[in-house]
Coordinates of C-alpha atoms in Angstrom, one line a residue:
Chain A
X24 CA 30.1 -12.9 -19.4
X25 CA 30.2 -10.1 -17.1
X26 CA 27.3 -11.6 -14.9
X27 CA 29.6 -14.5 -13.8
X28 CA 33.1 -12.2 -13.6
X29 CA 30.9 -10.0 -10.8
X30 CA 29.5 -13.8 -9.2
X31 CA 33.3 -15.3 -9.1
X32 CA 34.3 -11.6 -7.3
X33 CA 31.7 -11.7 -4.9
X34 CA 32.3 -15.3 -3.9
X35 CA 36.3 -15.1 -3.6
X36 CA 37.5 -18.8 -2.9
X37 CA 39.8 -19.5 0.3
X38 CA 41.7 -21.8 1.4
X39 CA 41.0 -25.0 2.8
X40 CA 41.2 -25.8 6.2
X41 CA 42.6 -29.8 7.2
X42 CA 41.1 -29.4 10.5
X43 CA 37.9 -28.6 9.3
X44 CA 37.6 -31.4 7.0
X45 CA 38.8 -33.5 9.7
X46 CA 36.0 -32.3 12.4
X47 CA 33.5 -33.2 9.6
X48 CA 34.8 -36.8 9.0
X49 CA 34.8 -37.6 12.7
X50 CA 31.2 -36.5 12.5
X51 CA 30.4 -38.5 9.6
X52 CA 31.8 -41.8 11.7
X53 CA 30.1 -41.2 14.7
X54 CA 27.1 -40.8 12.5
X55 CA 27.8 -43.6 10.6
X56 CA 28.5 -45.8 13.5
X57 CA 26.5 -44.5 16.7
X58 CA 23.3 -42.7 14.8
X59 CA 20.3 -44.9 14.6
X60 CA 19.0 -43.5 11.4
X61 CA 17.4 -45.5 9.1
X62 CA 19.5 -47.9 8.7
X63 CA 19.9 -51.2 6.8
X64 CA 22.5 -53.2 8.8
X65 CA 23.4 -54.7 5.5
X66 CA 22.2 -55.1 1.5
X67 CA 20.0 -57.9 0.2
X68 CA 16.2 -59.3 -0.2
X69 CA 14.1 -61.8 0.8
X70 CA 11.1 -63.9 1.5
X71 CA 7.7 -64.2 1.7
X72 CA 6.3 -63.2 5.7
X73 CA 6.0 -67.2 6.3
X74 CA 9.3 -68.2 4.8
X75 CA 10.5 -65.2 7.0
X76 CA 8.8 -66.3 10.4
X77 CA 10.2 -70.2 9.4
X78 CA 13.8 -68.5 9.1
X79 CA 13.4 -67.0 12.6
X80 CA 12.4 -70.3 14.0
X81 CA 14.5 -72.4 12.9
X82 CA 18.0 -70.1 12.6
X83 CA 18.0 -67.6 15.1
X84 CA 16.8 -70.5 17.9
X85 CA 19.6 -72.8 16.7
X86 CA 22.9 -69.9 16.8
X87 CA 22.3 -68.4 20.6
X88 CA 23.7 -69.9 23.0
X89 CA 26.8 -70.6 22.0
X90 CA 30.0 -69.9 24.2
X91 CA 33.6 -68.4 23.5
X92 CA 36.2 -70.2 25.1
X93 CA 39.3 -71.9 23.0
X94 CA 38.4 -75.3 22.2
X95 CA 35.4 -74.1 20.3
X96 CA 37.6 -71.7 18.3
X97 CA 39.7 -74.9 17.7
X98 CA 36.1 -76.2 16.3
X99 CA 35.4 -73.6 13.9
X100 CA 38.6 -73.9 12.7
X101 CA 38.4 -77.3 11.7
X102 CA 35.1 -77.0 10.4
X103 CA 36.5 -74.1 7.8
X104 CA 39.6 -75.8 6.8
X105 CA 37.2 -78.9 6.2
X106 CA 35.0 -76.4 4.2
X107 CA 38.1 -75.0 2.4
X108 CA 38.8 -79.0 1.1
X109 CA 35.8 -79.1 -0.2
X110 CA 35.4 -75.8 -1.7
X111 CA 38.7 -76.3 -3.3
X112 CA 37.4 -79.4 -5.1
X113 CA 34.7 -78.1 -6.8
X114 CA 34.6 -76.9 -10.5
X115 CA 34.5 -73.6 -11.6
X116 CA 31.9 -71.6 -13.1
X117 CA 33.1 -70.3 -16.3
X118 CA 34.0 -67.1 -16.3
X119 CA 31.6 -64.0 -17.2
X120 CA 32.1 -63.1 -20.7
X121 CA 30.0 -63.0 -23.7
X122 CA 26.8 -65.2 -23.5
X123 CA 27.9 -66.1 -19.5
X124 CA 25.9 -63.9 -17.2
X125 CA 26.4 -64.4 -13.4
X126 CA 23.1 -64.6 -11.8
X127 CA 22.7 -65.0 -7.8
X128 CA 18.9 -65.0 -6.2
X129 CA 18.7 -64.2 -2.4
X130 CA 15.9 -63.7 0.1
X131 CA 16.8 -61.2 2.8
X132 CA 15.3 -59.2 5.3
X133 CA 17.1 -56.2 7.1
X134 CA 16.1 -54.1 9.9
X135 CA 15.3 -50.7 8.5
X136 CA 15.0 -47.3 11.3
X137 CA 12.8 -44.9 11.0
X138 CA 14.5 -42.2 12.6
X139 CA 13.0 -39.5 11.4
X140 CA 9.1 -40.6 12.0
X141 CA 8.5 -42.2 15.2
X142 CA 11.9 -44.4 16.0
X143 CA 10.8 -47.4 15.0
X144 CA 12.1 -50.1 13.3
X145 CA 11.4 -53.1 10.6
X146 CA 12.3 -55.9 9.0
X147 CA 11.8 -55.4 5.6
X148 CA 11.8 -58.4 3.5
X149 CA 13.0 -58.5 -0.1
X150 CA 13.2 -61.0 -3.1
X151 CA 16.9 -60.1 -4.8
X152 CA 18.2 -61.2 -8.1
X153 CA 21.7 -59.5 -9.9
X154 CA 22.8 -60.3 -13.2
X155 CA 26.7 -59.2 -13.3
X156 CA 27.6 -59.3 -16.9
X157 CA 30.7 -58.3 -18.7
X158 CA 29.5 -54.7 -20.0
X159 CA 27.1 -54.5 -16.9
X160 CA 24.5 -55.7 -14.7
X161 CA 20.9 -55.5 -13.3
X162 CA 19.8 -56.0 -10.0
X163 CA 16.0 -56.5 -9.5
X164 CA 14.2 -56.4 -5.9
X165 CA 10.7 -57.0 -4.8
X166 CA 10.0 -56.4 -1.2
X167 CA 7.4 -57.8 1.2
X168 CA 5.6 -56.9 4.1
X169 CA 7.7 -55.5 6.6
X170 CA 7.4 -56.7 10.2
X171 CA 8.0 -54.4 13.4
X172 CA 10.8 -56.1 15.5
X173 CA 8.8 -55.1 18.6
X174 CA 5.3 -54.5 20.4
X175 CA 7.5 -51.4 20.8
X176 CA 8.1 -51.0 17.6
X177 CA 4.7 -51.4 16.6
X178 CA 3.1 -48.9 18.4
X179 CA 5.5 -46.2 17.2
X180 CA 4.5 -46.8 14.0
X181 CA 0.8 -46.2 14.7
X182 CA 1.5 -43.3 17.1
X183 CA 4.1 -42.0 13.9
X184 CA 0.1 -42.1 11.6
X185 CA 1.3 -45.1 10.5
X186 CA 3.4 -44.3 7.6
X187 CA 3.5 -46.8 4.4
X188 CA 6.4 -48.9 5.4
X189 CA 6.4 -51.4 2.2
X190 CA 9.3 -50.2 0.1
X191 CA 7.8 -51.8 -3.3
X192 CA 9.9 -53.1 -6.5
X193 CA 12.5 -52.0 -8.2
X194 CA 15.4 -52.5 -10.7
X195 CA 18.9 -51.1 -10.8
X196 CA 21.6 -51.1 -13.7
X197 CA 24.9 -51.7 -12.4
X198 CA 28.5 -51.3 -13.7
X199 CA 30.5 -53.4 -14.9
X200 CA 32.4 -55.5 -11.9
X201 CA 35.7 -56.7 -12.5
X202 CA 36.6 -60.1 -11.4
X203 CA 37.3 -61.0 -8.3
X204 CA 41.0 -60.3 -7.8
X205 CA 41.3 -62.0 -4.2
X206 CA 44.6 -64.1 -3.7
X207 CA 44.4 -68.1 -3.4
X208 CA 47.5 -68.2 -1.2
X209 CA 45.8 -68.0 2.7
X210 CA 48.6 -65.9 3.7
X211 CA 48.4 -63.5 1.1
X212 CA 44.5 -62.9 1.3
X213 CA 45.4 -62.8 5.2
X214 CA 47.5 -60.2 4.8
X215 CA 45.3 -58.3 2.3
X216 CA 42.5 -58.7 4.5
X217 CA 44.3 -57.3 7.9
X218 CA 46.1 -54.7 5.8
X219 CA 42.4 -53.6 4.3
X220 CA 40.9 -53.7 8.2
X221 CA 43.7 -52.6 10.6
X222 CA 41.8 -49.6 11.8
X223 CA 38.7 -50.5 12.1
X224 CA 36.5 -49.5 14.9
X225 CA 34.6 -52.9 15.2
X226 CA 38.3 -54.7 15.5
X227 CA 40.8 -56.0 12.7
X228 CA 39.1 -59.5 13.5
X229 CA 35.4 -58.9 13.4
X230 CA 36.2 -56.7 10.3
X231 CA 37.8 -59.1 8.9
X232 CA 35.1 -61.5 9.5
X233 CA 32.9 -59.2 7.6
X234 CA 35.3 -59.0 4.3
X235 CA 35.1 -62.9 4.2
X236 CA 31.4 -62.3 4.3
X237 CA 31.3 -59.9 1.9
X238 CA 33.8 -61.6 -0.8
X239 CA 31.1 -64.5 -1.0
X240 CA 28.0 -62.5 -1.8
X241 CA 26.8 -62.6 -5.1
X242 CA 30.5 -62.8 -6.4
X243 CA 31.8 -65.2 -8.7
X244 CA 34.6 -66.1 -6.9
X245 CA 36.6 -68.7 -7.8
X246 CA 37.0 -72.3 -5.5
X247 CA 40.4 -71.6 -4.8
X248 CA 39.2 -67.8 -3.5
X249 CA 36.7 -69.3 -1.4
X250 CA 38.9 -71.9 0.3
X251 CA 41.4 -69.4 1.0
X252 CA 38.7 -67.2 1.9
X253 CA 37.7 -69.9 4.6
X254 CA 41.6 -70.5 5.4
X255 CA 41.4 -66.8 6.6
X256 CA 38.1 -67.3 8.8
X257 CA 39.6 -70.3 10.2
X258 CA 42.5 -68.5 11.4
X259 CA 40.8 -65.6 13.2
X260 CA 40.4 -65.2 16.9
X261 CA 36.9 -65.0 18.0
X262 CA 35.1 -67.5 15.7
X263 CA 33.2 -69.8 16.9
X264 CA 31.2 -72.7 15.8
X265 CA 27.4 -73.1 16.2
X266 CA 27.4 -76.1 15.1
X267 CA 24.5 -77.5 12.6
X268 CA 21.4 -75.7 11.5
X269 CA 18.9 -74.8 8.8
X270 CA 18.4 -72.1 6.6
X271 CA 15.1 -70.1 5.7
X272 CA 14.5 -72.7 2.9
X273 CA 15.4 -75.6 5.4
X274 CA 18.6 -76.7 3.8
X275 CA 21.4 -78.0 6.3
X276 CA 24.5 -76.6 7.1
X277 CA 27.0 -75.9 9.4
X278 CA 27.1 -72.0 10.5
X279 CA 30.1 -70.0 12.0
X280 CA 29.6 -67.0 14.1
X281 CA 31.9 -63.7 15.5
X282 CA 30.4 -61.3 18.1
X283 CA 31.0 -57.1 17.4
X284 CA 30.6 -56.6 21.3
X285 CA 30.8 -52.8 21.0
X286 CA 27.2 -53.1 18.8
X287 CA 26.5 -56.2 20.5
X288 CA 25.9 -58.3 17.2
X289 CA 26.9 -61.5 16.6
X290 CA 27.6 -62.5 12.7
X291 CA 27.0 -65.8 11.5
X292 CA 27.9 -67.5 8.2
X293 CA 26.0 -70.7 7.3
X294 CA 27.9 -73.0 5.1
X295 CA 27.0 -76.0 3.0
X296 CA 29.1 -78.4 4.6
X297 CA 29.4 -81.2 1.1
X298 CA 30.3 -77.8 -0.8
X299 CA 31.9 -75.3 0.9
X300 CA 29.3 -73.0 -0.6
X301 CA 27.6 -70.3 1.4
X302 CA 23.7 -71.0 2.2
X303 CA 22.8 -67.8 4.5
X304 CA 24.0 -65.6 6.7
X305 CA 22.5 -63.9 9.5
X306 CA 22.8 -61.1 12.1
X307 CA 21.4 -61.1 15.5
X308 CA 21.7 -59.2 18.8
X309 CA 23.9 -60.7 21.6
X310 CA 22.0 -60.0 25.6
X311 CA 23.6 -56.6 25.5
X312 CA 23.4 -54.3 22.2
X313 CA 23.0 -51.2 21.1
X314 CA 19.4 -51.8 20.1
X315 CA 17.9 -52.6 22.9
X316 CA 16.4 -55.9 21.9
X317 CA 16.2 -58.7 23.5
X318 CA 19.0 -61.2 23.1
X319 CA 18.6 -63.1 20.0
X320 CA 16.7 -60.6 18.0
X321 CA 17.6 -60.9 14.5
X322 CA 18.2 -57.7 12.6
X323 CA 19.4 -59.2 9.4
X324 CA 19.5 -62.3 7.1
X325 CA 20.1 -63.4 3.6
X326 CA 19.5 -66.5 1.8
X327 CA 21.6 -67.4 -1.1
X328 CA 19.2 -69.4 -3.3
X329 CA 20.8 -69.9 -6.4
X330 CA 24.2 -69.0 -8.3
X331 CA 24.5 -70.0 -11.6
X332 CA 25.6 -68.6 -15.0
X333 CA 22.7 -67.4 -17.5
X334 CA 23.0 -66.1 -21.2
X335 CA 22.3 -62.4 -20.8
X336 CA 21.2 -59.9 -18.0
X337 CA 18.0 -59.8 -17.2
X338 CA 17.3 -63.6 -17.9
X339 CA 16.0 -66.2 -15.9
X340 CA 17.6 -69.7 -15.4
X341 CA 15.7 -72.6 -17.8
Chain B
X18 CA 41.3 -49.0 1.7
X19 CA 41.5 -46.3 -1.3
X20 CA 39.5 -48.4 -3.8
X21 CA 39.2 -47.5 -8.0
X22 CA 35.2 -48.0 -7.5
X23 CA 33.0 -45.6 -9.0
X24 CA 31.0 -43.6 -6.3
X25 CA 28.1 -45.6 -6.6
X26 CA 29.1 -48.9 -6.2
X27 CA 30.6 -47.5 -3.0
X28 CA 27.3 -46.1 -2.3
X29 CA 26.1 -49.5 -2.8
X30 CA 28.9 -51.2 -0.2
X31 CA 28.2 -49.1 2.3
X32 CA 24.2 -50.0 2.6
X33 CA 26.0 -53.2 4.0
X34 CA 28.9 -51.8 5.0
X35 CA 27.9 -48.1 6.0
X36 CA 31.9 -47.0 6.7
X37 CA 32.9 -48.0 3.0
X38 CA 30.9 -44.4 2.9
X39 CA 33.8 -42.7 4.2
X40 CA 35.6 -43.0 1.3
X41 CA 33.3 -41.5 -0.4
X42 CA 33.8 -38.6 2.0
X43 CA 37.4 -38.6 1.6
X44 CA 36.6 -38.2 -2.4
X45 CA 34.3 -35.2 -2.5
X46 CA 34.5 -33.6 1.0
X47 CA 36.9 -30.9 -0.6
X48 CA 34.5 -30.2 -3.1
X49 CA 31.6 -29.6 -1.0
X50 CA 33.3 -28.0 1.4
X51 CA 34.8 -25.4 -1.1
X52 CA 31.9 -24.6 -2.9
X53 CA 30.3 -23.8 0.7
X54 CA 33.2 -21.7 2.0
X55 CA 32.6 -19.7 -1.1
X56 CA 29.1 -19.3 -0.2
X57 CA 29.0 -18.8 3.2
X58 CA 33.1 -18.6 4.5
X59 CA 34.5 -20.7 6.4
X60 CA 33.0 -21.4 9.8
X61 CA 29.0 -22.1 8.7
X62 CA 30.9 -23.7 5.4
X63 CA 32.3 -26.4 7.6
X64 CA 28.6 -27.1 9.3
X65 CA 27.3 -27.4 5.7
X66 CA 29.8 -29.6 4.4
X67 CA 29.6 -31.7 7.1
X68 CA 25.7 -32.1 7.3
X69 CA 26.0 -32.9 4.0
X70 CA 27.6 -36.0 4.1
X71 CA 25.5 -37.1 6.8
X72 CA 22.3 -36.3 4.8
X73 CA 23.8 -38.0 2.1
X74 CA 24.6 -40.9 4.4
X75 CA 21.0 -41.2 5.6
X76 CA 20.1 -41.2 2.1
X77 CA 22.1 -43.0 0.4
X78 CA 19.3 -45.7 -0.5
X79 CA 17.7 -43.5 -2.7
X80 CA 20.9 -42.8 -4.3
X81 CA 20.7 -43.6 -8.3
X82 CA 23.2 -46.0 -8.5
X83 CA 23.1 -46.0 -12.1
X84 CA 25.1 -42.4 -12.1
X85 CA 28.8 -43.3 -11.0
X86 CA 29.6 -39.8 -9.9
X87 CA 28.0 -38.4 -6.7
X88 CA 29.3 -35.1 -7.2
X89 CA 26.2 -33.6 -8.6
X90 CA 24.2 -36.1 -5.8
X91 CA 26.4 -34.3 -2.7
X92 CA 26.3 -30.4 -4.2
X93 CA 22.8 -30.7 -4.8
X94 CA 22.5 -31.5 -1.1
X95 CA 24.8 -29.1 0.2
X96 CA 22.8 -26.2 -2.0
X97 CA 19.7 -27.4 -0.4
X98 CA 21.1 -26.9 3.0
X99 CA 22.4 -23.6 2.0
X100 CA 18.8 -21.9 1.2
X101 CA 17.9 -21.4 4.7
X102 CA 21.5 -19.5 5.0
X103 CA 20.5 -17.1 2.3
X104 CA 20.2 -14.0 4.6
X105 CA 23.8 -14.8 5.9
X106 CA 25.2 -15.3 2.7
X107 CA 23.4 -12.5 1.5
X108 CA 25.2 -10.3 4.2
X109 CA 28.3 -11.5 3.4
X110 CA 28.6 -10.8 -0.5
X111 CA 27.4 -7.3 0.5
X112 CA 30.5 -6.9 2.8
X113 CA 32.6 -9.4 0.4
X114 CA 32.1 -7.0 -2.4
X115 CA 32.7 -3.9 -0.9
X116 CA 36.1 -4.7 1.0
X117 CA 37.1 -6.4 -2.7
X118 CA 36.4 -2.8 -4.2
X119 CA 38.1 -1.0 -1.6
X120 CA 41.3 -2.5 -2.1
X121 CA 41.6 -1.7 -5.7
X122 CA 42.0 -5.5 -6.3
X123 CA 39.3 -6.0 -8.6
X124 CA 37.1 -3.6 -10.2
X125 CA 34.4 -2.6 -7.8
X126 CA 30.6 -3.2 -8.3
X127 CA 28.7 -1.0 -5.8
X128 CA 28.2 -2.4 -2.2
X129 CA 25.6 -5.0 -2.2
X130 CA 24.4 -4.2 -5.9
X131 CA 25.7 -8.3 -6.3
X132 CA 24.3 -9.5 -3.0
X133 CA 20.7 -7.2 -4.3
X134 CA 20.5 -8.8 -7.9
X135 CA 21.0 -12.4 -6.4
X136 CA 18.2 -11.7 -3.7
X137 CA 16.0 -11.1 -6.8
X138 CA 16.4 -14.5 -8.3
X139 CA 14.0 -17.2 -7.3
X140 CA 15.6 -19.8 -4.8
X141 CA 15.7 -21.9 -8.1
X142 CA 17.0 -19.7 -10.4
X143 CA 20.0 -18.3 -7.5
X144 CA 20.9 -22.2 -6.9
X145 CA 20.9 -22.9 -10.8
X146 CA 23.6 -19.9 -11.2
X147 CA 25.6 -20.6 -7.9
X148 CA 26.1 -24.0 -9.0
X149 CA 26.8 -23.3 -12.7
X150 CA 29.4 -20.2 -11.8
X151 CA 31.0 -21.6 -8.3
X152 CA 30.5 -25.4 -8.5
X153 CA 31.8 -25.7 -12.3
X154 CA 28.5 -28.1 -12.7
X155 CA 27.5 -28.5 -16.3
X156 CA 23.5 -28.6 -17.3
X157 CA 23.1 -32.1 -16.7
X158 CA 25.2 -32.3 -13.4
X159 CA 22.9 -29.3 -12.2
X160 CA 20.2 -31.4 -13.1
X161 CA 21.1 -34.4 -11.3
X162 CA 21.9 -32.1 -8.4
X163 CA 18.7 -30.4 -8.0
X164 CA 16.6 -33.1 -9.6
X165 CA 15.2 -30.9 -12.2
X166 CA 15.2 -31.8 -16.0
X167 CA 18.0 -30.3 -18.0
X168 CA 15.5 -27.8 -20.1
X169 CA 14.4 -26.2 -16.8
X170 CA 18.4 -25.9 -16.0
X171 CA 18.6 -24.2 -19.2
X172 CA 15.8 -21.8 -19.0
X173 CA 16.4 -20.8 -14.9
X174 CA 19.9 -19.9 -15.9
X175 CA 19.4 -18.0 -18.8
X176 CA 16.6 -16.4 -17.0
X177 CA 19.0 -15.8 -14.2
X178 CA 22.0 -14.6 -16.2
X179 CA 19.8 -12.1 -17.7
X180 CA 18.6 -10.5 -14.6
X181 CA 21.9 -10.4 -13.1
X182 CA 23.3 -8.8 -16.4
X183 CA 20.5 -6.8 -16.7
X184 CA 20.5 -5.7 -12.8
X185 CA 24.7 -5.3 -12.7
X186 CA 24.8 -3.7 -16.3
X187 CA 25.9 -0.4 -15.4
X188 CA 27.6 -1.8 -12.6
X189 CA 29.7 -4.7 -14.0
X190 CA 33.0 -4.4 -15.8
X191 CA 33.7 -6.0 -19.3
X192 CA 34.5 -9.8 -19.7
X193 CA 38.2 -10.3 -19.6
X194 CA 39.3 -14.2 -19.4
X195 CA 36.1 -15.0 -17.6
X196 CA 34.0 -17.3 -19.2

């Protein structure tokens, strides 16, 4: 193939350069972490525009205010080890397997940046279902109307030509997910946890704060993973209780929270308090953020509506 | 954390997590940025690679997270950004090919005769070959890359390869231990 011989001599390769590739992942980081882009805070759905106003009302009102002194740490910390009891009590779910489909609904609404057009930003609201089956899974997402988080906002949408904001419905295949390989022993999963986010710009707490978060979405894990997993956010510096509130859907339960200062967000995880299940979780700016929204100002949520096993992707629960 | 996750369900993370797509960096960065340095040497190479990644970043919620490998995903990006660099990399195959046949290292092609032919190709039909000859990207990579269907991969390269051959033919030296 002469043609290609006279392409590979005109384009010799060279050698790569560490510092370069090093420049270009600090850049990527900054991105990542300073650049308001578009960008979705976190993953899932939710809600209808009423069930998503009710959710501000009667979440967002009941987390602020909280303070961050040592006896409420002390608080939290009961509270998790009281929800690690519980969680540890309950039974399984079967594994996934043949005929045993994991199936998790949500509602969720994220804030969404339109960089690019205008600067303004959304919540858009989504409807989320996932299927994690053993050769595979499905997710399938339906979105709502998105609402401006601002007048502001607003108003640089409409100066923008007002671009079509809904993002509409989709489905996705996904892999196949091993099982959750998380240790039951506290001080293992501690130590996998810190080990996994020493290093981390946010801080080792607040990320690991986040992995706790992020081992009970849509996972199947088991009740011994999630007590330990609530062992872990007991034992981390800069939890703090809230204390009781409601969900989107109005169920009760006791919610958790962890401030990233740097981004001025605070985290909160709402747990079901008989259960030690997960009901919702939400993110919300703290008086001073990154933003620029008023304290309070929620930039995230998910509600966790239903985990159950089904008989094959795609199906619904009878 | 060095994770055995396929590149999508890391593209999936990181829309809650967005740092989880550093690892996705640290998986391909040495692809993309190779394949640029080819194209354009080093110095531009490293803005490519680098906007690339934060392209990709931006948007990654478009990302087809039923194709594990973002390979194709992050090349096809990079080759985008590299068509308003054309006249520059244009420049610099004329020179590359010259100072390679001056120093009897390679059998020569005339100055520029390389840098001319490629100039004749469509944008389409140049990023088709360049991705085919420098990325090592098979049909269906290069069609996930430039979001083309794999029949139109298939007739822009053989269009391409025959111009080139047709355009170099007096010019080029025989095949030996290139494919």
């Amino acid at each position: 193939m002469p043609e290609l011989s006279a392409l590979d001599r005109a384009y010799p390769d060279s050698a790569p350069d560490p510092a370069a590739r090093e420049r270009a992942r600090i850049a990527l980081l900054e991105h990542v972490e300073r650049r308001p882009q578009r960008v979705r805070l976190s993953r899932r759905a939710l809600l209808p525009a009423a069930g998503l106003a009710c959710a501000v009302g009667a979440v967002a009102v009941a987390l602020v205010g909280v303070g961050n002194d040592a006896a409420i740490d002390a608080r939290a910390a009961s509270m998790l080890r009281e929800a690690a009891v519980k969680a540890r009590a309950q039974a399984p779910l079967p594994p996934v397997g043949r005929g045993r489909v994991l199936y998790v609904k949500s509602v969720d609404a994220y804030m969404a940046t339109w960089a690019d057009r205008g600067n303004f930003s959304v919540r858009v609201p989504h409807v989320r279902e996932i299927w994690l089956g053993p050769d595979g899974g499905l997710l399938r997402s339906s979105s709502g109307e998105p609402e401006f988080l601002s007048e502001r906002d607003r108003q640089r949408w409409i100066a923008a030509g007002r671009p079509v904001l809904r993002e509409g419905n989709g489905s996705t295949k996904l892999e196949k997910q091993p099982p959750s390989d998380l240790p039951t022993d506290p001080d293992a999963l501690f130590a996998r946890l810190e080990d996994a986010a020493r290093g981390h710009s946010k801080g080792t707490y607040v990320e690991m704060f986040t992995l706790v978060g992020d081992a009970f979405r849509e996972t199947n894990v088991r009740p011994a993973q999630r007590a330990a997993l609530y062992e872990v956010a007991a034992r981390l510096p800069g939890v703090e209780l809230v204390g009781q509130v409601r969900d989107s859907v109005g169920r009760q339960g006791v919610a958790v929270a962890m401030e990233e200062r740097d981004d001025g967000i605070r985290h909160t995880l709402v747990i079901e308090p008989k259960t030690g299940t997960l009901l919702a979780e939400e993110q919300a700016t703290l008086a001073k953020n990154v933003f620029r929204y008023p304290a309070g100002t929620v930039i995230g949520r998910s509600t966790y509506l239903d985990t159950r096993m089904v008989t094959a992707v795609g199906a619904q629960p009878e | 954390m060095k994770t055995d996750r396929s590149d999508a369900a890391l593209i999936e993370q990181s829309l809650a997590r967005p740092d989880a797509f550093a690892e996705l960096f640290d998986r391909h960065f040495d692809t993309v940025h190779r394949y640029a340095r080819r194209r354009v040497g080093p110095e531009l190479a490293e803005e490519i690679a680098s906007e690339t990644f934060t392209t990709a970043f931006d948007g990654r919620r478009r990302y087809d997270r039923g194709r594990s490998d973002a390979r194709p995903w992050l090349l096809g990006i990079a080759a985008n950004l590299l068509r308003r660099h054309w006249r520059t990399e244009k420049r610099r195959i004329a020179a590359q090919v010259s100072e390679s046949g001056g120093n009897g290292a390679s059998p020569t092609e005339p100055g520029g005769e390389v840098a001319d032919a490629l100039d004749e190709l469509s944008t389409g039909e140049r990023d088709v070959v360049l991705l085919f000859s420098l990325a090592d990207l098979t049909y269906a990579e290069i069609s996930e890359a430039l979001e083309i269907p794999v029949g139109t991969v298939r007739s822009r390269l053989a269009r391409a390869r025959g111009r080139l051959r047709r355009r170099l033919g007096s010019t080029v030296p025989s095949p030996e231990g290139v494919r």
